[in-house]
PDB file of C-alpha atoms in Angstrom:
ATOM      1  CA  MET A 124      -4.392 -11.222   3.304  1.00  0.00           C
ATOM      2  CA  SER A 125      -1.516 -12.499   1.159  1.00  0.00           C
ATOM      3  CA  ASN A 126       2.011 -10.939   1.812  1.00  0.00           C
ATOM      4  CA  PRO A 127       3.755 -10.043  -1.616  1.00  0.00           C
ATOM      5  CA  TRP A 128       7.060 -10.185   0.197  1.00  0.00           C
ATOM      6  CA  ASN A 129       7.056 -13.785   1.217  1.00  0.00           C
ATOM      7  CA  ASN A 130       7.503 -16.881  -0.654  1.00  0.00           C
ATOM      8  CA  ARG A 131       5.586 -17.631  -3.753  1.00  0.00           C
ATOM      9  CA  PRO A 132       2.459 -19.782  -3.427  1.00  0.00           C
ATOM     10  CA  PRO A 133       2.784 -23.631  -3.301  1.00  0.00           C
ATOM     11  CA  ARG A 134       2.499 -25.116  -6.542  1.00  0.00           C
ATOM     12  CA  PRO A 135      -0.567 -27.081  -7.566  1.00  0.00           C
ATOM     13  CA  PRO A 136      -0.887 -30.781  -6.947  1.00  0.00           C
ATOM     14  CA  GLY A 137       0.323 -32.972  -9.520  1.00  0.00           C
ATOM     15  CA  ASN A 138       3.063 -30.497 -10.916  1.00  0.00           C
ATOM     16  CA  PRO A 139       6.441 -32.073 -11.507  1.00  0.00           C
ATOM     17  CA  PRO A 140       8.851 -32.082  -8.482  1.00  0.00           C
ATOM     18  CA  GLU A 141      10.910 -28.919  -8.319  1.00  0.00           C
ATOM     19  CA  ARG A 142      14.446 -28.641  -7.266  1.00  0.00           C
ATOM     20  CA  ARG A 143      14.428 -27.493  -3.513  1.00  0.00           C
ATOM     21  CA  ARG A 144      15.836 -24.156  -2.707  1.00  0.00           C
ATOM     22  CA  PRO A 145      16.393 -22.260   0.539  1.00  0.00           C
ATOM     23  CA  PRO A 146      13.412 -20.000   1.493  1.00  0.00           C
ATOM     24  CA  ARG A 147      13.526 -16.698  -0.392  1.00  0.00           C
ATOM     25  CA  ALA A 148      11.408 -13.663  -1.507  1.00  0.00           C
ATOM     26  CA  GLN A 149       9.140 -13.957  -4.566  1.00  0.00           C
ATOM     27  CA  GLU A 150      11.001 -14.503  -7.608  1.00  0.00           C
ATOM     28  CA  ASP A 151       9.352 -12.351 -10.180  1.00  0.00           C
ATOM     29  CA  ARG A 152      10.881  -9.160 -11.182  1.00  0.00           C
ATOM     30  CA  SER A 153       9.802  -7.169  -8.259  1.00  0.00           C
ATOM     31  CA  ALA A 154      12.030  -9.287  -5.973  1.00  0.00           C
ATOM     32  CA  ARG A 155      15.162  -8.264  -7.597  1.00  0.00           C
ATOM     33  CA  ALA A 156      14.154  -4.558  -8.631  1.00  0.00           C
ATOM     34  CA  PRO A 157      15.482  -1.858  -6.913  1.00  0.00           C
ATOM     35  CA  ALA A 158      13.457  -0.857  -3.665  1.00  0.00           C
ATOM     36  CA  PRO A 159      11.144   2.213  -4.141  1.00  0.00           C
ATOM     37  CA  ARG A 160      12.874   5.488  -3.532  1.00  0.00           C
ATOM     38  CA  GLU A 161      11.157   6.259  -0.263  1.00  0.00           C
ATOM     39  CA  GLU A 162      12.410   2.864   1.213  1.00  0.00           C
ATOM     40  CA  ARG A 163      15.943   3.770   0.022  1.00  0.00           C
ATOM     41  CA  VAL A 164      15.943   7.051   1.664  1.00  0.00           C
ATOM     42  CA  ALA A 165      14.053   7.061   4.896  1.00  0.00           C
ATOM     43  CA  GLY A 166      12.696   3.671   5.853  1.00  0.00           C
ATOM     44  CA  ALA A 167       9.135   3.195   6.732  1.00  0.00           C
ATOM     45  CA  SER A 168       8.664   4.864   9.886  1.00  0.00           C
ATOM     46  CA  ARG A 169      10.693   7.248  12.326  1.00  0.00           C
ATOM     47  CA  SER A 170      10.208   4.491  14.812  1.00  0.00           C
ATOM     48  CA  GLU A 171      12.346   2.347  12.797  1.00  0.00           C
ATOM     49  CA  LEU A 172      16.146   2.085  12.224  1.00  0.00           C
ATOM     50  CA  ARG A 173      17.789   0.773   9.175  1.00  0.00           C
ATOM     51  CA  LEU A 174      20.609  -1.510  10.223  1.00  0.00           C
ATOM     52  CA  TYR A 175      23.073  -3.139   7.957  1.00  0.00           C
ATOM     53  CA  GLY A 176      25.894  -5.650   8.530  1.00  0.00           C
ATOM     54  CA  LEU A 177      25.850  -9.599   9.341  1.00  0.00           C
ATOM     55  CA  ASN A 178      26.694  -9.135  12.969  1.00  0.00           C
ATOM     56  CA  ALA A 179      24.370  -6.267  13.562  1.00  0.00           C
ATOM     57  CA  VAL A 180      21.320  -8.161  11.995  1.00  0.00           C
ATOM     58  CA  HIS A 181      22.204 -11.305  13.703  1.00  0.00           C
ATOM     59  CA  ALA A 182      22.463  -9.654  16.941  1.00  0.00           C
ATOM     60  CA  VAL A 183      18.888  -8.082  16.577  1.00  0.00           C
ATOM     61  CA  PHE A 184      17.521 -11.338  15.698  1.00  0.00           C
ATOM     62  CA  ALA A 185      19.128 -13.203  18.534  1.00  0.00           C
ATOM     63  CA  ARG A 186      17.814 -10.635  21.184  1.00  0.00           C
ATOM     64  CA  ARG A 187      14.487  -9.050  19.670  1.00  0.00           C
ATOM     65  CA  PRO A 188      13.301 -10.677  16.617  1.00  0.00           C
ATOM     66  CA  GLU A 189       9.811  -9.335  17.151  1.00  0.00           C
ATOM     67  CA  ALA A 190      11.549  -5.768  16.341  1.00  0.00           C
ATOM     68  CA  ILE A 191      12.399  -6.906  12.642  1.00  0.00           C
ATOM     69  CA  ARG A 192      10.030  -5.369  10.129  1.00  0.00           C
ATOM     70  CA  LYS A 193      11.984  -5.883   6.728  1.00  0.00           C
ATOM     71  CA  VAL A 194      14.940  -7.535   5.435  1.00  0.00           C
ATOM     72  CA  TYR A 195      16.845  -7.086   2.273  1.00  0.00           C
ATOM     73  CA  LEU A 196      19.735  -9.365   1.167  1.00  0.00           C
ATOM     74  CA  THR A 197      21.847 -10.582  -1.701  1.00  0.00           C
ATOM     75  CA  GLU A 198      21.480 -14.107  -2.887  1.00  0.00           C
ATOM     76  CA  SER A 199      24.856 -15.197  -1.635  1.00  0.00           C
ATOM     77  CA  ARG A 200      23.861 -14.466   1.950  1.00  0.00           C
ATOM     78  CA  ILE A 201      20.851 -16.760   1.851  1.00  0.00           C
ATOM     79  CA  PRO A 202      22.867 -19.550   3.462  1.00  0.00           C
ATOM     80  CA  ALA A 203      24.084 -17.392   6.311  1.00  0.00           C
ATOM     81  CA  LEU A 204      20.656 -15.997   6.872  1.00  0.00           C
ATOM     82  CA  LYS A 205      18.602 -19.312   6.687  1.00  0.00           C
ATOM     83  CA  PRO A 206      17.172 -19.171  10.275  1.00  0.00           C
ATOM     84  CA  LEU A 207      16.303 -15.394   9.812  1.00  0.00           C
ATOM     85  CA  LEU A 208      14.633 -16.174   6.658  1.00  0.00           C
ATOM     86  CA  ALA A 209      12.740 -19.048   7.883  1.00  0.00           C
ATOM     87  CA  TRP A 210      11.413 -16.863  10.908  1.00  0.00           C
ATOM     88  CA  CYS A 211      10.425 -14.320   8.434  1.00  0.00           C
ATOM     89  CA  VAL A 212       8.301 -16.872   6.715  1.00  0.00           C
ATOM     90  CA  LYS A 213       6.711 -18.089   9.635  1.00  0.00           C
ATOM     91  CA  GLN A 214       5.954 -14.429  11.172  1.00  0.00           C
ATOM     92  CA  ARG A 215       4.924 -13.237   7.755  1.00  0.00           C
ATOM     93  CA  VAL A 216       7.757 -10.529   8.028  1.00  0.00           C
ATOM     94  CA  GLY A 217       8.657  -9.059   4.469  1.00  0.00           C
ATOM     95  CA  TYR A 218      12.165  -9.925   3.009  1.00  0.00           C
ATOM     96  CA  ARG A 219      13.431  -9.319  -0.524  1.00  0.00           C
ATOM     97  CA  VAL A 220      16.530 -10.627  -2.472  1.00  0.00           C
ATOM     98  CA  VAL A 221      18.202  -7.760  -4.313  1.00  0.00           C
ATOM     99  CA  GLU A 222      21.372  -6.955  -6.261  1.00  0.00           C
ATOM    100  CA  GLU A 223      24.541  -5.340  -4.349  1.00  0.00           C
ATOM    101  CA  GLY A 224      23.987  -2.092  -5.899  1.00  0.00           C
ATOM    102  CA  ASP A 225      20.415  -2.008  -4.495  1.00  0.00           C
ATOM    103  CA  LEU A 226      21.836  -2.762  -0.864  1.00  0.00           C
ATOM    104  CA  ASP A 227      24.384   0.200  -1.446  1.00  0.00           C
ATOM    105  CA  ARG A 228      21.597   2.562  -1.961  1.00  0.00           C
ATOM    106  CA  LEU A 229      19.356   1.052   0.883  1.00  0.00           C
ATOM    107  CA  ALA A 230      22.191   1.250   3.432  1.00  0.00           C
ATOM    108  CA  ALA A 231      23.759   4.448   1.745  1.00  0.00           C
ATOM    109  CA  SER A 232      26.984   2.590   2.415  1.00  0.00           C
ATOM    110  CA  THR A 233      28.983  -0.123   0.656  1.00  0.00           C
ATOM    111  CA  HIS A 234      29.786  -1.785   3.956  1.00  0.00           C
ATOM    112  CA  HIS A 235      26.610  -3.528   4.393  1.00  0.00           C
ATOM    113  CA  GLU A 236      28.101  -7.143   3.974  1.00  0.00           C
ATOM    114  CA  GLY A 237      25.054  -8.306   2.035  1.00  0.00           C
ATOM    115  CA  VAL A 238      22.178  -7.478   4.170  1.00  0.00           C
ATOM    116  CA  VAL A 239      20.142  -4.503   5.377  1.00  0.00           C
ATOM    117  CA  ALA A 240      16.997  -4.785   8.002  1.00  0.00           C
ATOM    118  CA  ASP A 241      14.511  -2.251   9.117  1.00  0.00           C
ATOM    119  CA  VAL A 242      13.975  -2.697  12.816  1.00  0.00           C
ATOM    120  CA  LEU A 243      12.161  -0.916  15.707  1.00  0.00           C
ATOM    121  CA  LYS A 244      14.245   1.376  17.569  1.00  0.00           C
ATOM    122  CA  VAL A 245      15.058   0.995  21.197  1.00  0.00           C
ATOM    123  CA  GLU A 246      14.660   4.291  23.332  1.00  0.00           C
ATOM    124  CA  PRO A 247      17.144   5.083  26.069  1.00  0.00           C
ATOM    125  CA  MET A 248      15.814   4.141  29.489  1.00  0.00           C
ATOM    126  CA  PRO A 249      15.433   6.602  32.372  1.00  0.00           C
ATOM    127  CA  MET A 250      18.264   6.820  34.751  1.00  0.00           C
ATOM    128  CA  GLY A 251      16.115   5.677  37.863  1.00  0.00           C
ATOM    129  CA  ASP A 252      14.765   2.569  35.851  1.00  0.00           C
ATOM    130  CA  TRP A 253      18.421   1.651  34.849  1.00  0.00           C
ATOM    131  CA  LEU A 254      19.703   1.895  38.450  1.00  0.00           C
ATOM    132  CA  ARG A 255      16.924  -0.271  39.717  1.00  0.00           C
ATOM    133  CA  THR A 256      18.041  -3.285  37.251  1.00  0.00           C
ATOM    134  CA  LEU A 257      21.719  -3.188  38.828  1.00  0.00           C
ATOM    135  CA  PRO A 258      22.085  -5.857  41.659  1.00  0.00           C
ATOM    136  CA  ASP A 259      22.917  -4.191  44.938  1.00  0.00           C
ATOM    137  CA  GLY A 260      26.666  -3.971  45.767  1.00  0.00           C
ATOM    138  CA  THR A 261      27.991  -5.698  42.516  1.00  0.00           C
ATOM    139  CA  PRO A 262      30.930  -4.286  40.660  1.00  0.00           C
ATOM    140  CA  GLY A 263      29.996  -2.142  37.597  1.00  0.00           C
ATOM    141  CA  ALA A 264      31.270   0.202  35.052  1.00  0.00           C
ATOM    142  CA  ALA A 265      29.350   2.774  33.057  1.00  0.00           C
ATOM    143  CA  LEU A 266      30.281   5.361  30.468  1.00  0.00           C
ATOM    144  CA  TRP A 267      28.970   8.870  30.462  1.00  0.00           C
ATOM    145  CA  LEU A 268      29.226  10.275  27.011  1.00  0.00           C
ATOM    146  CA  ASP A 269      29.750  14.053  27.212  1.00  0.00           C
ATOM    147  CA  GLY A 270      29.362  15.238  23.687  1.00  0.00           C
ATOM    148  CA  VAL A 271      30.407  12.294  21.757  1.00  0.00           C
ATOM    149  CA  GLY A 272      28.755  12.652  18.249  1.00  0.00           C
ATOM    150  CA  ASN A 273      30.904  10.563  15.608  1.00  0.00           C
ATOM    151  CA  PRO A 274      28.682   7.494  14.720  1.00  0.00           C
ATOM    152  CA  HIS A 275      31.796   5.476  13.966  1.00  0.00           C
ATOM    153  CA  ASN A 276      33.441   6.284  17.248  1.00  0.00           C
ATOM    154  CA  PHE A 277      29.939   5.674  18.773  1.00  0.00           C
ATOM    155  CA  GLY A 278      29.907   2.224  17.308  1.00  0.00           C
ATOM    156  CA  ALA A 279      33.551   1.399  18.421  1.00  0.00           C
ATOM    157  CA  ILE A 280      32.645   2.400  22.044  1.00  0.00           C
ATOM    158  CA  LEU A 281      29.492   0.125  21.908  1.00  0.00           C
ATOM    159  CA  ARG A 282      31.653  -2.682  20.863  1.00  0.00           C
ATOM    160  CA  SER A 283      34.363  -2.187  23.714  1.00  0.00           C
ATOM    161  CA  ALA A 284      31.502  -1.643  26.125  1.00  0.00           C
ATOM    162  CA  ALA A 285      29.823  -4.986  25.093  1.00  0.00           C
ATOM    163  CA  HIS A 286      33.225  -6.922  25.259  1.00  0.00           C
ATOM    164  CA  PHE A 287      34.035  -5.509  28.816  1.00  0.00           C
ATOM    165  CA  GLY A 288      30.537  -5.793  30.219  1.00  0.00           C
ATOM    166  CA  VAL A 289      29.585  -2.162  30.780  1.00  0.00           C
ATOM    167  CA  ALA A 290      26.434  -1.873  32.696  1.00  0.00           C
ATOM    168  CA  GLY A 291      25.233   1.082  30.729  1.00  0.00           C
ATOM    169  CA  ILE A 292      26.027   4.016  28.386  1.00  0.00           C
ATOM    170  CA  LEU A 293      24.610   7.480  30.081  1.00  0.00           C
ATOM    171  CA  LEU A 294      23.548  10.062  27.549  1.00  0.00           C
ATOM    172  CA  PRO A 295      22.872  13.567  28.793  1.00  0.00           C
ATOM    173  CA  ARG A 296      19.337  14.771  28.521  1.00  0.00           C
ATOM    174  CA  ASP A 297      19.924  16.983  25.592  1.00  0.00           C
ATOM    175  CA  SER A 298      22.246  14.576  23.660  1.00  0.00           C
ATOM    176  CA  THR A 299      21.181  13.741  20.244  1.00  0.00           C
ATOM    177  CA  LEU A 300      23.431  10.750  20.227  1.00  0.00           C
ATOM    178  CA  ALA A 301      21.520   7.695  19.090  1.00  0.00           C
ATOM    179  CA  ILE A 302      22.074   4.294  17.436  1.00  0.00           C
ATOM    180  CA  SER A 303      22.439   4.656  13.606  1.00  0.00           C
ATOM    181  CA  GLY A 304      23.035   2.160  10.953  1.00  0.00           C
ATOM    182  CA  ALA A 305      26.915   2.993  10.844  1.00  0.00           C
ATOM    183  CA  ALA A 306      27.212   2.985  14.545  1.00  0.00           C
ATOM    184  CA  ALA A 307      25.433  -0.604  14.829  1.00  0.00           C
ATOM    185  CA  ARG A 308      27.633  -2.077  12.041  1.00  0.00           C
ATOM    186  CA  VAL A 309      30.967  -0.707  13.790  1.00  0.00           C
ATOM    187  CA  ALA A 310      29.707  -2.180  16.932  1.00  0.00           C
ATOM    188  CA  GLU A 311      29.494  -5.521  15.493  1.00  0.00           C
ATOM    189  CA  GLY A 312      26.466  -6.713  17.491  1.00  0.00           C
ATOM    190  CA  GLY A 313      27.376  -4.555  20.484  1.00  0.00           C
ATOM    191  CA  ALA A 314      24.551  -2.018  19.999  1.00  0.00           C
ATOM    192  CA  GLU A 315      22.124  -4.867  21.242  1.00  0.00           C
ATOM    193  CA  GLN A 316      24.155  -5.761  24.505  1.00  0.00           C
ATOM    194  CA  VAL A 317      24.537  -2.499  26.339  1.00  0.00           C
ATOM    195  CA  PRO A 318      21.536  -0.404  27.647  1.00  0.00           C
ATOM    196  CA  LEU A 319      21.470   3.240  26.558  1.00  0.00           C
ATOM    197  CA  VAL A 320      20.269   5.518  29.606  1.00  0.00           C
ATOM    198  CA  ARG A 321      18.680   9.040  29.492  1.00  0.00           C
ATOM    199  CA  MET A 322      19.884  11.188  32.261  1.00  0.00           C
ATOM    200  CA  GLY A 323      18.180  14.262  33.749  1.00  0.00           C
ATOM    201  CA  GLN A 324      19.860  17.453  34.862  1.00  0.00           C
ATOM    202  CA  THR A 325      23.755  16.859  35.297  1.00  0.00           C
ATOM    203  CA  GLU A 326      23.637  17.481  39.149  1.00  0.00           C
ATOM    204  CA  ASN A 327      20.749  15.169  39.792  1.00  0.00           C
ATOM    205  CA  ALA A 328      22.365  12.308  37.603  1.00  0.00           C
ATOM    206  CA  ALA A 329      25.522  12.643  39.514  1.00  0.00           C
ATOM    207  CA  ALA A 330      23.825  12.539  42.837  1.00  0.00           C
ATOM    208  CA  GLN A 331      22.014   9.411  41.668  1.00  0.00           C
ATOM    209  CA  LEU A 332      24.977   7.704  40.537  1.00  0.00           C
ATOM    210  CA  ARG A 333      26.945   8.377  43.888  1.00  0.00           C
ATOM    211  CA  ASN A 334      23.928   7.328  45.967  1.00  0.00           C
ATOM    212  CA  ALA A 335      24.157   4.136  44.048  1.00  0.00           C
ATOM    213  CA  GLY A 336      27.703   3.805  44.990  1.00  0.00           C
ATOM    214  CA  PHE A 337      29.348   4.936  41.758  1.00  0.00           C
ATOM    215  CA  SER A 338      32.405   7.213  41.655  1.00  0.00           C
ATOM    216  CA  LEU A 339      32.838   9.599  38.683  1.00  0.00           C
ATOM    217  CA  ALA A 340      36.107   9.803  37.056  1.00  0.00           C
ATOM    218  CA  ALA A 341      36.850  12.492  34.247  1.00  0.00           C
ATOM    219  CA  THR A 342      38.980  11.092  31.554  1.00  0.00           C
ATOM    220  CA  VAL A 343      41.336  14.058  30.495  1.00  0.00           C
ATOM    221  CA  VAL A 344      44.195  14.287  28.028  1.00  0.00           C
ATOM    222  CA  ARG A 345      46.584  15.646  30.679  1.00  0.00           C
ATOM    223  CA  GLY A 346      46.730  16.553  34.395  1.00  0.00           C
ATOM    224  CA  GLY A 347      45.046  13.428  35.665  1.00  0.00           C
ATOM    225  CA  VAL A 348      46.175  10.709  37.874  1.00  0.00           C
ATOM    226  CA  ASP A 349      48.096   7.970  35.877  1.00  0.00           C
ATOM    227  CA  LEU A 350      45.362   5.386  34.862  1.00  0.00           C
ATOM    228  CA  PHE A 351      47.847   2.503  35.280  1.00  0.00           C
ATOM    229  CA  ALA A 352      48.839   3.547  38.672  1.00  0.00           C
ATOM    230  CA  ALA A 353      45.420   4.614  40.234  1.00  0.00           C
ATOM    231  CA  THR A 354      43.361   2.744  42.346  1.00  0.00           C
ATOM    232  CA  LEU A 355      39.859   2.179  40.788  1.00  0.00           C
ATOM    233  CA  PRO A 356      36.588   1.608  42.752  1.00  0.00           C
ATOM    234  CA  LYS A 357      34.470  -1.270  42.120  1.00  0.00           C
ATOM    235  CA  ARG A 358      31.544   0.933  40.695  1.00  0.00           C
ATOM    236  CA  LEU A 359      32.856   3.448  38.342  1.00  0.00           C
ATOM    237  CA  VAL A 360      31.533   5.836  35.788  1.00  0.00           C
ATOM    238  CA  TYR A 361      34.042   7.049  33.247  1.00  0.00           C
ATOM    239  CA  VAL A 362      33.047  10.522  31.736  1.00  0.00           C
ATOM    240  CA  MET A 363      34.258  10.671  28.266  1.00  0.00           C
ATOM    241  CA  GLY A 364      34.653  14.001  26.660  1.00  0.00           C
ATOM    242  CA  ALA A 365      33.792  15.092  22.815  1.00  0.00           C
ATOM    243  CA  GLU A 366      36.033  14.184  19.784  1.00  0.00           C
ATOM    244  CA  GLY A 367      37.399  17.696  19.303  1.00  0.00           C
ATOM    245  CA  GLU A 368      36.429  19.796  22.130  1.00  0.00           C
ATOM    246  CA  GLY A 369      37.173  17.358  25.012  1.00  0.00           C
ATOM    247  CA  MET A 370      35.006  17.359  28.205  1.00  0.00           C
ATOM    248  CA  ASP A 371      33.128  20.312  29.597  1.00  0.00           C
ATOM    249  CA  ALA A 372      35.291  21.874  32.372  1.00  0.00           C
ATOM    250  CA  GLN A 373      32.636  22.131  34.884  1.00  0.00           C
ATOM    251  CA  LEU A 374      31.580  18.737  34.462  1.00  0.00           C
ATOM    252  CA  ALA A 375      35.403  17.654  34.893  1.00  0.00           C
ATOM    253  CA  ALA A 376      35.637  19.732  37.923  1.00  0.00           C
ATOM    254  CA  ALA A 377      32.552  18.044  39.470  1.00  0.00           C
ATOM    255  CA  CYS A 378      33.756  14.603  39.203  1.00  0.00           C
ATOM    256  CA  ASP A 379      35.591  12.703  42.019  1.00  0.00           C
ATOM    257  CA  THR A 380      38.698  12.087  40.271  1.00  0.00           C
ATOM    258  CA  ARG A 381      40.584  12.925  36.970  1.00  0.00           C
ATOM    259  CA  LEU A 382      42.250   9.996  35.156  1.00  0.00           C
ATOM    260  CA  SER A 383      44.861  10.204  32.161  1.00  0.00           C
ATOM    261  CA  ILE A 384      46.386   7.598  29.867  1.00  0.00           C
ATOM    262  CA  PRO A 385      50.060   7.997  29.924  1.00  0.00           C
ATOM    263  CA  GLY A 386      51.919   7.810  26.368  1.00  0.00           C
ATOM    264  CA  SER A 387      55.086   8.522  24.621  1.00  0.00           C
ATOM    265  CA  GLY A 388      54.038  12.177  23.706  1.00  0.00           C
ATOM    266  CA  ALA A 389      54.482  11.321  19.914  1.00  0.00           C
ATOM    267  CA  VAL A 390      50.714  12.083  19.444  1.00  0.00           C
ATOM    268  CA  GLU A 391      48.717  14.333  21.510  1.00  0.00           C
ATOM    269  CA  SER A 392      46.158  11.635  22.636  1.00  0.00           C
ATOM    270  CA  LEU A 393      44.031   8.678  21.559  1.00  0.00           C
ATOM    271  CA  ASN A 394      40.622   9.227  20.028  1.00  0.00           C
ATOM    272  CA  VAL A 395      37.839   8.748  22.234  1.00  0.00           C
ATOM    273  CA  ALA A 396      36.952   5.269  21.118  1.00  0.00           C
ATOM    274  CA  ALA A 397      40.470   3.903  21.533  1.00  0.00           C
ATOM    275  CA  ALA A 398      40.788   5.711  24.861  1.00  0.00           C
ATOM    276  CA  THR A 399      37.493   4.253  26.147  1.00  0.00           C
ATOM    277  CA  ALA A 400      38.772   0.652  25.179  1.00  0.00           C
ATOM    278  CA  VAL A 401      41.909   1.383  27.483  1.00  0.00           C
ATOM    279  CA  PHE A 402      40.034   2.769  30.365  1.00  0.00           C
ATOM    280  CA  LEU A 403      37.587  -0.295  30.360  1.00  0.00           C
ATOM    281  CA  ALA A 404      40.450  -2.723  30.200  1.00  0.00           C
ATOM    282  CA  GLN A 405      42.153  -1.427  33.065  1.00  0.00           C
ATOM    283  CA  TRP A 406      38.935  -1.291  35.097  1.00  0.00           C
ATOM    284  CA  LYS A 407      38.431  -4.958  34.126  1.00  0.00           C
ATOM    285  CA  GLN A 408      41.740  -5.932  35.174  1.00  0.00           C
ATOM    286  CA  ARG A 409      41.430  -3.973  38.678  1.00  0.00           C
ATOM    287  CA  SER A 410      38.010  -5.173  39.495  1.00  0.00           C
ATOM    288  CA  ARG A 411      38.851  -8.819  39.390  1.00  0.00           C
TER     289      ARG A 411
END
């Protein structure tokens, strides 16, 4: 069956030679028309995620191209996306060249950088499965996100986690936090690099982590040990609190230590994404 998303059919033999162009979607009016309303609003399936931004799309193509379902791009992005478009042609994956305004609607954002893609979601892996992927005895850091909900903060955390080689991001079993288009764009490819892990009951998760050699550190605005003076273990889980309410008090009390980032006092604290980068940088420096 032909696929109307892909290139137009080859010209019949004997036609005059045409000027060669990069691979692109069919060039009739439908290729430049706004996408249907249902595509603009919700994507094709709950199992899919709408990504936007060059690095976010490049990262999916590099790590799991089979997850790509549709691609939308502006004509100006064809040179930067030639390998992806050639793969789409070969695999009969739909792509469409559209106008800038169409991408604004598809992404529900003007920060799409000329490309939008629908891809299959990756579900968080169970805690036990994740622990079995870690080599015995090797250093490692993980992030336990307790109530973090802002997608831009989550994206910045993913970017820092990828930069510093975090082993995993741990999500409470009732957490609704998930990769979104906004988070993936801010992560600049980091969303494809760091495993998301779904924990069970809090007490059981903490016990599993300790059995695997991890210590749990509650990150608190005040009252904790000075991060820059603390001795950090080789295997460490930073427990990061919510943007507004901070960390659950019972969870903080159940951790092995409490850490704070000293500052000038001119502002109350760093936001959770900035604080995460500082905590991870210090762990990286100490773990060498």
